Short mmCIF file of C-alpha atoms in Angstrom, two decimals:
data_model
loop_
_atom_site.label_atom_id
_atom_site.label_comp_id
_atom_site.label_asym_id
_atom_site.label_seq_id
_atom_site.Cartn_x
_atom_site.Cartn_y
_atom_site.Cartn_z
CA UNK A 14 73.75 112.37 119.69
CA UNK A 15 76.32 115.12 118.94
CA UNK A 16 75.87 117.16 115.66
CA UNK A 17 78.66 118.15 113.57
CA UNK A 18 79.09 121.76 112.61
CA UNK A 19 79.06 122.83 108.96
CA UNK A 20 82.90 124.42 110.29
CA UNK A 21 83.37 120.83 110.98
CA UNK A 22 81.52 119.26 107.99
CA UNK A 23 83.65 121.63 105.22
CA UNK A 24 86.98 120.41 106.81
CA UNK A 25 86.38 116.67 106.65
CA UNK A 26 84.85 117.30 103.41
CA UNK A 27 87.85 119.27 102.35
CA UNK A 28 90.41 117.12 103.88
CA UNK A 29 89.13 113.77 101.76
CA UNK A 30 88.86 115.89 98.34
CA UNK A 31 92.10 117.51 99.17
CA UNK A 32 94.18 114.46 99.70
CA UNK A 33 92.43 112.59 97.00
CA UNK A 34 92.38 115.05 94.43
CA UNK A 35 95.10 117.29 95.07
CA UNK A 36 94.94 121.28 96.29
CA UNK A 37 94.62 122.96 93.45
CA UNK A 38 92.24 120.82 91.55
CA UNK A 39 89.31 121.18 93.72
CA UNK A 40 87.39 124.33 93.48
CA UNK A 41 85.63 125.76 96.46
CA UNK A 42 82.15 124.47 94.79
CA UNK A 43 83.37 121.10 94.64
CA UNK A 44 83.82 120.93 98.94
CA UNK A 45 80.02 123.44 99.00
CA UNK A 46 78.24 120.57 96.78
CA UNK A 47 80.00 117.62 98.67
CA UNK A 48 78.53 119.46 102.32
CA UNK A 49 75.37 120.66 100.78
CA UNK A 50 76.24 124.57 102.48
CA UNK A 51 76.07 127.67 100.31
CA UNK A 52 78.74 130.40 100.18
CA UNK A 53 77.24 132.58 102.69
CA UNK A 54 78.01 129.54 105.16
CA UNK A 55 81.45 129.14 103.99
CA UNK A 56 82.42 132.88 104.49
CA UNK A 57 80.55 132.46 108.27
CA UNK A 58 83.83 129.74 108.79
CA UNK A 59 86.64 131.05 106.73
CA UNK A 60 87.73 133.97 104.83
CA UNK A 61 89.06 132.02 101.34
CA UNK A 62 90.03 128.36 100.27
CA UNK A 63 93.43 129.05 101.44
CA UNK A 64 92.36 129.98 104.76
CA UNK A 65 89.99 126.24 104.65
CA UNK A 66 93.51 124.56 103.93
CA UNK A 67 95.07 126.00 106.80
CA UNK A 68 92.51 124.66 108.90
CA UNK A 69 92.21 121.79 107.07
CA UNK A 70 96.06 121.01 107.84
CA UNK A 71 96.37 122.07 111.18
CA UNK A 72 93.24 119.42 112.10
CA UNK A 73 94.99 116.74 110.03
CA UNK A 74 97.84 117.76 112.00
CA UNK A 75 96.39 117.67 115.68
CA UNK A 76 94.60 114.62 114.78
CA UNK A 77 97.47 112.75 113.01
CA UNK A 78 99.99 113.13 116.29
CA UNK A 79 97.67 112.24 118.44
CA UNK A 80 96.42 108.99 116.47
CA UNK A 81 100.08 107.91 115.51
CA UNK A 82 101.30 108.77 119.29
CA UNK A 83 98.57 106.69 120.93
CA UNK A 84 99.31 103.35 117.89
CA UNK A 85 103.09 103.99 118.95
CA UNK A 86 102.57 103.25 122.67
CA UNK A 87 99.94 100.39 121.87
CA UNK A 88 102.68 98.87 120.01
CA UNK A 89 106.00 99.76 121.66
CA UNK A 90 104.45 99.57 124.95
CA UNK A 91 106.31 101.72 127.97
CA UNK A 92 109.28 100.80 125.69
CA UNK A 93 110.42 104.18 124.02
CA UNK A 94 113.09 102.88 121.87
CA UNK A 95 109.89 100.27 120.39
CA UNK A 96 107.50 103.30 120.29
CA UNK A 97 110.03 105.03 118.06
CA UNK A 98 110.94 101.74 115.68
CA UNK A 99 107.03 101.22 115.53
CA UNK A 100 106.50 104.65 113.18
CA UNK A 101 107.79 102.00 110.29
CA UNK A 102 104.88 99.56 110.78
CA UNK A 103 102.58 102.16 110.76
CA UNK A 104 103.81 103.77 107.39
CA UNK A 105 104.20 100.53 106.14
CA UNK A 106 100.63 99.55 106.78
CA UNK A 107 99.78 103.23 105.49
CA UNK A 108 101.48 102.47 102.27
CA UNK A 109 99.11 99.93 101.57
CA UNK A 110 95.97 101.31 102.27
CA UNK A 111 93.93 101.65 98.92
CA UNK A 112 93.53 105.47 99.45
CA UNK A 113 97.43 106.16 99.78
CA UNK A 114 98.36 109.77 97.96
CA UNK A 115 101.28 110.42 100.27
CA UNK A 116 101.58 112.82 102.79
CA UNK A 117 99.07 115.28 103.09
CA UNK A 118 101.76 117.90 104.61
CA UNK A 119 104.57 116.63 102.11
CA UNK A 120 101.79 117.52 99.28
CA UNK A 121 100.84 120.79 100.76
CA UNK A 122 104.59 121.88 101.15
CA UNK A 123 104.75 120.93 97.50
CA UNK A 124 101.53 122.83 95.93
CA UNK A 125 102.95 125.90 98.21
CA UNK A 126 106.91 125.63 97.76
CA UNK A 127 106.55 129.47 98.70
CA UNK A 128 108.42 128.89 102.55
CA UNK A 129 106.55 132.16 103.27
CA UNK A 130 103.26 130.82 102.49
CA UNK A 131 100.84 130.65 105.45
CA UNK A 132 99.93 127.14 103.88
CA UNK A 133 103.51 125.79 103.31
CA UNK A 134 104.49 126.98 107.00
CA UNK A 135 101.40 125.04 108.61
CA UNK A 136 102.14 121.72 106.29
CA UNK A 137 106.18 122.50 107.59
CA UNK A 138 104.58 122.79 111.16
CA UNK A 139 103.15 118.84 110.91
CA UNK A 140 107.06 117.51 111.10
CA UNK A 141 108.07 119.55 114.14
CA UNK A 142 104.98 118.29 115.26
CA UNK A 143 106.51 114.83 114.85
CA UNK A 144 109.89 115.57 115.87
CA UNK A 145 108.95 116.39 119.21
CA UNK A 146 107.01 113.58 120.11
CA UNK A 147 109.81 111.07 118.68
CA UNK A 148 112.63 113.77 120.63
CA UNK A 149 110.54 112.91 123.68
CA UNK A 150 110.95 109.46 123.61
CA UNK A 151 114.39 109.47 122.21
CA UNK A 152 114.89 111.87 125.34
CA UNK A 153 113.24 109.18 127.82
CA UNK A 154 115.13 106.23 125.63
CA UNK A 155 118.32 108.12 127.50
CA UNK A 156 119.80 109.46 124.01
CA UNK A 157 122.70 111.98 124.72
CA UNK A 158 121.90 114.24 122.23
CA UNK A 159 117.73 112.94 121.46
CA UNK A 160 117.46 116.12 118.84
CA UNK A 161 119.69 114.54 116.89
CA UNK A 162 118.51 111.26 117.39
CA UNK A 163 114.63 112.47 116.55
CA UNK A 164 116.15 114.48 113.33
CA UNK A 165 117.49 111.22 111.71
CA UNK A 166 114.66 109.25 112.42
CA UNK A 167 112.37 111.92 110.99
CA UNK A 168 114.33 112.44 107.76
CA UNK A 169 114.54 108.82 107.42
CA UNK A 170 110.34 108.50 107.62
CA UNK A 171 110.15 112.11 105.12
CA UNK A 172 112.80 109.71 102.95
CA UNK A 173 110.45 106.57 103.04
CA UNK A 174 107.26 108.69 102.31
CA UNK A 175 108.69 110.68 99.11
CA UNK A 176 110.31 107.46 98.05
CA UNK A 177 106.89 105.85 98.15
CA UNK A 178 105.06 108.55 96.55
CA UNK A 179 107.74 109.99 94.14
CA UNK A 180 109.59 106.39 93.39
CA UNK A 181 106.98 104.11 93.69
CA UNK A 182 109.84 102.13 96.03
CA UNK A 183 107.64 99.65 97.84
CA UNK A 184 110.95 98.57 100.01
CA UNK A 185 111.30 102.08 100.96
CA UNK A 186 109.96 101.47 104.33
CA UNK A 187 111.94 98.22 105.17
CA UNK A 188 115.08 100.36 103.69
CA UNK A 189 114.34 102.90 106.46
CA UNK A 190 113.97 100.75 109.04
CA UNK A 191 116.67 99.15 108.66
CA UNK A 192 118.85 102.89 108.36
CA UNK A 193 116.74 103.77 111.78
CA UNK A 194 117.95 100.33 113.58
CA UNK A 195 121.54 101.53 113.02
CA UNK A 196 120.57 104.93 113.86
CA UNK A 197 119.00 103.79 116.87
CA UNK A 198 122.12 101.35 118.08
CA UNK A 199 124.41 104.55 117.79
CA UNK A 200 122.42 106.48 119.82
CA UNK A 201 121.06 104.19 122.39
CA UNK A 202 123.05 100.67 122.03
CA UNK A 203 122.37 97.52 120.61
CA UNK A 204 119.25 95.96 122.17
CA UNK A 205 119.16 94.04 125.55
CA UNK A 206 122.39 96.23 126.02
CA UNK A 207 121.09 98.80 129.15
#
């Protein structure tokens, strides 16, 4: 039986207050009471709340890729091109979960519009994150130019997520896949065609 550190406790603590409450709206006693640590602990782990978001963030971010990476090749197989077009499902089924807030990263960025802020710069760091797993496989798809294929197909999942979140659009995800089939035909083909 592994234990969990109290480093590791006040991040998932943080992270599910965070995303369900918002940034600034929970206070640093809020995420002590939830793990049951005093302030003495906290200051052992990190230097300020700010510094617990960073970390907070980059371990969404770490863990995020590497669940969404691992769902995309369950689903699209050795396919590429279906590892891509399977990011829709998943924020589809996202966007239904009970617990949806939007994106954590999206809602960082947001609460920290500075573009200088150590917190806004880790939430930015989540989508190049992204874009270079989807440029890999739009690199082994056999895109000419996969940056540009991975940058549309990125701005059309940022699109979907804000249009969920902001708009309340619940055909925002079918609306981007549909965008990110045409995107995908210019870059790659139509289907069956290679």
């Amino acid at each position: 039986m592994t234990t969990t550190s109290s480093r590791e406790r006040l991040i998932d603590a943080a992270t599910a207050l965070f995303y369900e409450h918002g940034f600034h709206a929970v206070g640093l006693d809020q995420v002590l009471d939830e793990v049951g640590v005093t302030k003495t602990t906290f200051y052992n782990h990190f230097e300020s709340k700010d510094d617990l978001i960073i970390a907070v963030l980059a371990h969404k971010d770490a863990q995020e890729v590497e669940q969404w990476s691992k769902i995309m090749l369950e689903r699209g197989g050795r396919e590429p091109r279906r590892q891509i077009m399977s990011l829709f499902d998943i924020l589809a089924e996202w966007f239904e979960e009970p617990g949806f807030r939007g994106c954590m990263f999206i809602n960082a960025a947001v609460a920290f519009p500075s573009p200088n802020d150590p917190i806004h710069t880790t939430a930015a760091h989540h989508g190049e994150s992204m874009f270079k797993v989807v440029c890999a496989l739009a690199k082994e798809a056999g895109a000419a130019k996969p940056e540009v294929l991975a940058k549309q197909i990125c701005m059309l999942l940022s699109g979907a997520l804000v249009s969920r979140s902001v708009d309340l659009d619940r055909t925002a995800v079918e609306t981007a896949r549909a965008m990110g089939e045409m995107v995908m035909e210019r870059h790659l083909g139509a289907v069956g065609a290679r």
